[in-house]
Amino acid sequence: MNRALYAAIFVGAVFGPALAGSPFSVSLDEARVVSFPKPVTTIYVGNPMIADVTIIDNRHAFVQGKAFGATNVIALDQNGRQVVNQQIVVAGKGTSTVTLQRGTKRSTLVCGGGACQPTPMPGDGRDSFDEASSQAERHQNLAGHAATRQD
């Protein structure tokens, strides 16, 4: 087999669901390893409050779920050509998104595992958006503090 066919098989195995229209999912406060079909030199996260990417090497990276919601990750090769543009969804296992409309105010929740959690989404009411954003930020600060604590 030639290299192009191997690359196509690899892309299908790693990003098959994405190419079929399904997002890559990761649970809140968990990480998954992503393999790229070819070497990448630049990675950009659409909303780094939702997910973070840490490069392992030019073919692998960790994706960490930081807050409930959805964003995307774009990876470029050394020539600036797009290798991957992948939607990332951070949620619990077996989740779905619910939009709650109260009069003119909207709230967005990510539901799974028998519970729903608020997630800040553009278009949500100011109170709902600000509260969910504030809670997500406090959660990230606590996690960061715990990770760097020196005992």
Coordinates of C-alpha atoms in Angstrom, one line a residue:
M1 CA 0.0 0.0 0.0
N2 CA 1.2 3.5 -0.6
R3 CA 1.6 6.3 2.0
A4 CA -1.6 8.1 1.0
L5 CA -3.7 5.0 1.6
Y6 CA -2.1 4.5 5.0
A7 CA -2.7 8.1 5.9
A8 CA -6.4 7.8 4.8
I9 CA -6.8 4.7 7.0
F10 CA -5.1 6.5 9.9
V11 CA -7.3 9.6 9.6
G12 CA -10.4 7.4 9.5
A13 CA -9.3 5.5 12.6
V14 CA -8.4 8.6 14.7
F15 CA -10.8 11.2 13.4
G16 CA -13.4 8.9 11.7
P17 CA -16.3 10.2 13.8
A18 CA -15.3 13.8 13.1
L19 CA -15.2 13.2 9.4
A20 CA -18.7 11.7 9.7
G21 CA -20.0 14.8 11.4
S22 CA -19.5 13.7 15.1
P23 CA -17.5 15.8 17.5
F24 CA -14.5 14.6 19.5
S25 CA -15.7 14.4 23.1
V26 CA -13.8 14.6 26.4
S27 CA -15.2 14.6 29.9
L28 CA -14.8 17.6 32.2
D29 CA -11.4 17.4 34.1
E30 CA -10.3 14.5 32.0
A31 CA -7.7 14.3 29.2
R32 CA -7.5 12.3 26.0
V33 CA -4.7 11.7 23.6
V34 CA -5.2 12.9 20.1
S35 CA -3.1 11.6 17.2
F36 CA -2.6 13.7 14.1
P37 CA -2.5 12.2 10.6
K38 CA 0.7 14.0 9.9
P39 CA 3.1 16.3 11.8
V40 CA 1.8 19.6 13.1
T41 CA 3.6 22.7 14.3
T42 CA 0.7 25.0 15.3
I43 CA -2.4 24.2 17.3
Y44 CA -5.1 26.7 18.1
V45 CA -8.1 26.2 20.4
G46 CA -11.2 28.2 19.6
N47 CA -12.3 28.7 23.2
P48 CA -9.5 27.8 25.7
M49 CA -11.9 28.2 28.6
I50 CA -13.7 25.0 27.4
A51 CA -10.7 22.8 26.3
D52 CA -7.0 23.0 26.5
V53 CA -4.4 21.3 24.3
T54 CA -0.9 20.3 25.3
I55 CA 1.4 19.2 22.6
I56 CA 3.2 15.9 23.4
D57 CA 5.2 15.8 20.1
N58 CA 4.4 16.8 16.5
R59 CA 2.0 13.9 16.0
H60 CA 0.3 13.7 19.4
A61 CA -1.4 16.1 21.9
F62 CA -3.4 15.9 25.1
V63 CA -6.9 17.5 25.0
Q64 CA -8.3 18.4 28.5
G65 CA -11.9 19.3 29.2
K66 CA -11.9 22.5 31.3
A67 CA -15.5 23.6 31.2
F68 CA -18.8 22.2 29.8
G69 CA -19.4 23.3 26.3
A70 CA -18.1 23.0 22.7
T71 CA -15.2 24.6 20.8
N72 CA -12.9 23.6 18.0
V73 CA -9.2 22.8 17.6
I74 CA -7.3 23.7 14.4
A75 CA -3.9 22.1 13.7
L76 CA -1.5 23.3 11.0
D77 CA 1.6 21.8 9.4
Q78 CA 4.9 23.6 9.0
N79 CA 3.7 25.2 5.8
G80 CA 0.6 26.6 7.5
R81 CA -1.8 24.1 5.8
Q82 CA -4.7 22.8 7.9
V83 CA -4.2 19.2 9.0
V84 CA -7.2 19.1 11.4
N85 CA -10.2 21.3 12.2
Q86 CA -12.1 19.3 14.9
Q87 CA -15.0 20.1 17.1
I88 CA -14.4 19.3 20.7
V89 CA -17.3 18.8 23.1
V90 CA -16.7 18.8 26.9
A91 CA -19.4 17.0 28.8
G92 CA -20.0 14.1 31.1
K93 CA -20.5 10.6 29.8
G94 CA -23.7 10.2 27.7
T95 CA -24.5 13.9 27.5
S96 CA -26.8 16.2 25.5
T97 CA -27.3 19.9 25.4
V98 CA -30.5 21.5 26.6
T99 CA -31.6 25.1 26.0
L100 CA -34.0 26.5 28.5
Q101 CA -36.0 29.6 27.5
R102 CA -37.6 31.7 30.3
G103 CA -39.4 34.6 28.7
T104 CA -36.6 36.4 26.8
K105 CA -33.8 34.9 28.8
R106 CA -32.0 31.8 27.6
S107 CA -29.9 29.3 29.6
T108 CA -27.9 26.4 28.2
L109 CA -27.2 23.2 30.1
V110 CA -25.1 20.1 29.3
C111 CA -26.9 17.0 30.7
G112 CA -25.6 13.5 31.3
G113 CA -25.1 11.0 34.1
G114 CA -28.4 12.0 35.6
A115 CA -27.6 15.7 36.0
C116 CA -27.6 18.9 34.0
Q117 CA -24.8 21.5 34.4
P118 CA -25.0 25.1 33.2
T119 CA -22.6 26.1 30.4
P120 CA -22.0 29.6 29.2
M121 CA -23.0 30.0 25.5
P122 CA -23.3 33.1 23.4
G123 CA -26.9 34.1 23.3
D124 CA -27.7 33.1 26.8
G125 CA -29.2 35.6 29.2
R126 CA -26.6 37.9 31.0
D127 CA -27.3 36.5 34.5
S128 CA -27.1 32.9 33.3
F129 CA -24.0 33.4 31.2
D130 CA -22.2 35.4 33.9
E131 CA -22.9 32.9 36.6
A132 CA -21.9 29.9 34.5
S133 CA -18.7 31.7 33.3
S134 CA -17.9 32.7 36.9
Q135 CA -18.3 29.2 38.2
A136 CA -16.2 27.7 35.4
E137 CA -13.5 30.2 36.1
R138 CA -13.5 29.5 39.8
H139 CA -13.4 25.7 39.1
Q140 CA -10.4 26.2 36.8
N141 CA -8.6 28.3 39.3
L142 CA -9.1 25.7 42.1
A143 CA -7.9 23.0 39.8
G144 CA -4.8 25.0 38.8
H145 CA -4.1 25.8 42.4
A146 CA -4.4 22.2 43.4
A147 CA -2.1 21.1 40.5
T148 CA 0.7 23.5 41.5
R149 CA 0.4 23.2 45.3
Q150 CA 3.7 22.4 47.0
D151 CA 3.4 20.1 50.0

